[in-house]
CSV table of C-alpha atoms in Angstrom, one decimal:
chain,number,residue,atom,x,y,z
A,1,LYS,CA,-6.9,4.9,23.2
A,2,GLY,CA,-7.5,1.3,22.3
A,3,ASP,CA,-8.2,2.0,18.6
A,4,GLY,CA,-5.1,0.3,17.3
A,5,SER,CA,-3.2,3.5,16.7
A,6,ILE,CA,-0.5,2.7,19.2
A,7,PHE,CA,3.2,2.1,19.4
A,8,SER,CA,4.0,-1.5,20.5
A,9,ALA,CA,6.1,-0.1,23.3
A,10,THR,CA,2.8,0.8,25.0
A,11,GLU,CA,0.9,-2.5,25.2
A,12,ALA,CA,-1.7,-1.0,27.5
A,13,GLY,CA,-3.1,0.7,24.4
A,14,GLU,CA,-2.5,4.3,25.3
A,15,GLU,CA,-1.1,6.6,22.6
A,16,ILE,CA,2.0,8.2,24.0
A,17,GLU,CA,3.0,11.8,23.7
A,18,PRO,CA,6.3,11.7,21.9
A,19,SER,CA,7.9,14.6,23.7
A,20,THR,CA,7.3,12.8,27.0
A,21,TYR,CA,8.6,9.5,25.8
A,22,PHE,CA,11.7,10.8,24.1
A,23,GLY,CA,12.9,12.9,27.0
A,24,SER,CA,16.4,14.3,26.4
A,25,HIS,CA,17.4,11.7,23.7
A,26,ARG,CA,19.1,13.3,20.7
A,27,VAL,CA,18.4,10.6,18.1
A,28,LYS,CA,14.9,9.3,17.4
A,29,VAL,CA,14.3,6.1,15.5
A,30,MET,CA,11.0,4.5,14.4
A,31,LEU,CA,10.8,1.0,13.1
A,32,THR,CA,7.7,-0.4,11.5
A,33,ASN,CA,6.6,-3.5,9.6
A,34,PRO,CA,4.8,-3.1,6.2
A,35,PHE,CA,2.8,-6.3,5.7
A,36,ASN,CA,1.5,-8.7,3.1
A,37,PRO,CA,-2.3,-8.2,3.0
A,38,ASP,CA,-2.8,-11.5,1.2
A,39,ASP,CA,-1.3,-13.4,4.2
A,40,GLU,CA,-4.0,-13.8,6.8
A,41,ARG,CA,-1.5,-15.0,9.5
A,42,ARG,CA,-0.3,-12.6,12.2
A,43,GLN,CA,2.7,-10.7,10.8
A,44,ASN,CA,4.3,-9.5,14.1
A,45,ALA,CA,6.9,-6.9,14.5
A,46,TYR,CA,9.3,-9.1,16.4
A,47,PRO,CA,12.3,-8.3,14.1
A,48,CYS,CA,11.7,-4.7,14.8
A,49,GLU,CA,11.4,-5.2,18.5
A,50,VAL,CA,14.7,-7.1,18.6
A,51,LEU,CA,16.5,-4.4,16.7
A,52,ALA,CA,14.9,-1.7,18.8
A,53,ALA,CA,16.2,-3.4,22.0
A,54,HIS,CA,19.7,-3.6,20.6
A,55,LEU,CA,19.8,0.1,19.6
A,56,ARG,CA,18.4,1.3,22.9
A,57,MET,CA,21.1,-0.7,24.7
A,58,THR,CA,24.1,0.2,22.5
A,59,THR,CA,23.4,3.8,21.4
A,60,GLY,CA,21.0,5.2,24.0
A,61,ALA,CA,18.7,6.4,21.2
A,62,CYS,CA,15.0,6.5,21.6
A,63,VAL,CA,13.6,3.8,19.5
A,64,LEU,CA,9.9,3.2,18.9
A,65,VAL,CA,8.2,0.3,17.2
A,66,HIS,CA,5.0,0.9,15.3
A,67,ASP,CA,3.3,-2.4,14.6
A,68,LEU,CA,1.6,-1.6,11.4
A,69,HIS,CA,0.1,-5.1,10.9
A,70,LYS,CA,-1.5,-5.0,14.3
A,71,GLU,CA,-3.1,-1.7,13.6
A,72,TYR,CA,-4.4,-2.9,10.2
A,73,SER,CA,-5.9,-6.0,11.8
A,74,LYS,CA,-7.8,-4.0,14.3
A,75,LEU,CA,-9.0,-1.6,11.7
A,76,TYR,CA,-10.1,-4.4,9.4
A,77,ALA,CA,-12.3,-5.8,12.2
A,78,LYS,CA,-13.8,-2.4,12.8
A,79,VAL,CA,-14.5,-1.8,9.1
A,80,GLN,CA,-16.3,-5.1,8.9
A,81,LYS,CA,-18.7,-4.0,11.7
A,82,VAL,CA,-19.6,-0.6,10.3
A,83,LEU,CA,-19.5,-0.9,6.5
A,84,SER,CA,-21.3,-3.2,4.0
A,85,LEU,CA,-18.6,-4.0,1.5
A,86,ASP,CA,-17.1,-7.0,-0.1
A,87,SER,CA,-14.0,-8.5,1.5
A,88,HIS,CA,-11.6,-6.9,-1.0
A,89,LYS,CA,-12.9,-3.4,-0.2
A,90,TYR,CA,-12.7,-4.1,3.5
A,91,ARG,CA,-9.1,-4.7,3.0
A,92,GLU,CA,-8.5,-1.6,0.9
A,93,VAL,CA,-10.2,0.7,3.4
A,94,ALA,CA,-8.3,-0.9,6.3
A,95,ILE,CA,-4.9,-0.6,4.5
A,96,GLU,CA,-5.5,3.1,3.7
A,97,CYS,CA,-6.5,3.9,7.3
A,98,ALA,CA,-3.5,2.0,8.7
A,99,VAL,CA,-1.1,3.8,6.4
A,100,ALA,CA,-2.7,7.2,7.1
A,101,ARG,CA,-2.4,6.7,10.9
A,102,ALA,CA,1.2,5.6,10.5
A,103,VAL,CA,2.0,8.7,8.6
A,104,LYS,CA,0.3,10.8,11.2
A,105,HIS,CA,2.5,9.2,13.9
A,106,ILE,CA,5.6,9.7,11.9
A,107,GLN,CA,4.7,13.4,11.4
A,108,ARG,CA,4.2,13.8,15.2
A,109,VAL,CA,7.3,12.1,16.3
A,110,ARG,CA,9.6,13.2,13.4
A,111,PRO,CA,12.2,10.5,13.8
A,112,HIS,CA,15.6,11.0,12.3
A,113,ILE,CA,15.6,7.4,11.0
A,114,LEU,CA,12.6,5.4,9.8
A,115,GLY,CA,13.3,1.7,9.4
A,116,LEU,CA,11.0,-0.4,7.3
A,117,SER,CA,11.1,-4.2,7.8
A,118,LEU,CA,10.1,-5.6,4.4
A,119,ARG,CA,9.1,-9.2,4.1
A,120,TRP,CA,7.9,-10.9,0.9
A,121,GLY,CA,4.5,-9.4,-0.2
A,122,SER,CA,4.8,-6.2,1.8
A,123,LEU,CA,5.9,-3.9,-1.1
A,124,GLY,CA,2.5,-2.6,-1.9
A,125,VAL,CA,1.9,-1.3,1.6
A,126,SER,CA,5.5,0.0,1.8
A,127,ASP,CA,4.9,1.9,-1.5
A,128,ARG,CA,1.8,3.6,-0.1
A,129,LEU,CA,3.6,4.6,3.1
A,130,ILE,CA,6.6,6.0,1.3
A,131,GLN,CA,4.5,7.9,-1.2
A,132,ARG,CA,2.3,9.4,1.6
A,133,LEU,CA,5.4,10.5,3.5
A,134,TYR,CA,7.0,12.2,0.6
A,135,GLN,CA,3.7,14.0,-0.1
A,136,THR,CA,3.2,15.2,3.4
A,137,MET,CA,6.8,15.7,4.7
A,138,GLY,CA,8.8,16.5,1.6
A,139,GLU,CA,12.4,17.5,2.5
A,140,GLU,CA,11.6,16.9,6.2
A,141,MET,CA,11.3,13.1,5.5
A,142,PRO,CA,13.2,10.9,7.9
A,143,LEU,CA,16.2,8.9,6.7
A,144,VAL,CA,14.5,5.8,5.3
A,145,VAL,CA,16.3,2.5,5.9
A,146,LEU,CA,15.0,-0.7,4.3
A,147,GLY,CA,15.6,-4.0,6.0
A,148,ASN,CA,14.6,-7.7,6.2
A,149,THR,CA,14.1,-10.1,3.3
A,150,LEU,CA,13.4,-7.8,0.4
A,151,ALA,CA,16.2,-5.4,1.3
A,152,THR,CA,18.7,-8.3,1.5
A,153,PHE,CA,17.7,-10.1,-1.7
A,154,VAL,CA,16.3,-7.5,-4.1
A,155,SER,CA,17.9,-4.3,-2.9
A,156,ASP,CA,18.8,-3.0,-6.4
A,157,GLU,CA,15.1,-3.3,-7.5
A,158,LEU,CA,13.9,-1.7,-4.3
A,159,LEU,CA,16.2,1.3,-4.5
A,160,SER,CA,15.3,1.9,-8.2
A,161,ARG,CA,11.5,2.1,-7.4
A,162,PRO,CA,9.8,5.6,-7.6
A,163,GLY,CA,9.9,7.2,-4.2
A,164,TYR,CA,12.8,5.0,-2.9
A,165,GLU,CA,15.6,7.0,-4.5
A,166,ARG,CA,16.7,8.6,-1.2
A,167,ALA,CA,16.3,5.4,0.8
A,168,MET,CA,19.1,3.0,1.8
A,169,ALA,CA,19.0,-0.8,2.1
A,170,VAL,CA,20.6,-2.9,4.8
A,171,LEU,CA,21.7,-6.4,3.7
A,172,GLY,CA,21.4,-9.1,6.3
A,173,GLY,CA,21.3,-8.3,10.0
A,174,GLY,CA,20.7,-4.7,10.7
A,175,GLU,CA,22.0,-4.3,14.2
A,176,ARG,CA,25.6,-3.0,13.5
A,177,ALA,CA,24.6,-1.0,10.5
A,178,LEU,CA,21.8,0.9,12.3
A,179,GLU,CA,24.1,1.4,15.3
A,180,LYS,CA,26.6,3.2,13.1
A,181,MET,CA,23.8,5.2,11.5
A,182,VAL,CA,22.5,6.4,14.8
A,183,ASN,CA,26.0,7.5,15.8
A,184,ILE,CA,26.3,9.4,12.5
A,185,VAL,CA,23.0,11.1,13.1
A,186,ALA,CA,24.1,12.1,16.6
A,187,ALA,CA,27.3,13.6,15.2
A,188,ASN,CA,25.6,15.4,12.3
A,189,PRO,CA,22.2,16.6,13.5
A,190,ASP,CA,21.8,19.3,10.9
A,191,SER,CA,22.9,17.4,7.9
A,192,PHE,CA,22.1,13.7,8.7
A,193,ARG,CA,20.0,13.3,5.6
A,194,ASP,CA,23.2,13.4,3.4
A,195,ARG,CA,23.6,9.8,2.4
A,196,GLU,CA,27.3,10.2,1.7
A,197,TYR,CA,27.8,9.9,5.5
A,198,TYR,CA,26.6,6.3,5.3
A,199,ARG,CA,28.2,5.1,2.1
A,200,GLY,CA,31.1,3.3,3.8
A,201,ILE,CA,29.0,1.3,6.3
A,202,PRO,CA,29.4,-2.5,5.6
A,203,SER,CA,26.2,-4.1,4.4
A,204,VAL,CA,24.6,-0.8,3.5
A,205,LYS,CA,23.6,-0.2,-0.1
A,206,ILE,CA,22.8,3.3,-1.4
């Protein structure tokens, strides 16, 4: 639709219909990139794309990448055109809209696993996303897996934050850990949210 609310797997800008894209896949994974709003550089979803390609190849799961920073950047430009606000308020409106759209996509797709790639400075946006998801989805929340820099170096602090109690952190590279998680979900489709299944995976902290 060209309004920024897209999955990066569809670069033409058309919003996909999840049931069509997923086909007969059993396990659905969505990866996204909460961003640092103070960093004006492009914060691409390349780590998510690399991980997605690995999981598609090794597990056969359906993996979507939602480029949250790309969506925020487009929304920020639109807000500047239609609203008369100072720059800080532009940013707040754009962040709220980007998070709301991400939540809407997650609700539509209902992935089994939601992976958040957390770089330095991205925690504020991640907090908003997590809180919105718990408010709207409750017990139907996906299995939340935290990765990238923050998960590797400050996992204890992350997992003790309000809203992150049911999340898990992957320390270091996430390819093998997520591969094992996908296989566990496939084997336990009705109880995959039980974190005890994942406790023995190397590099995973609960």
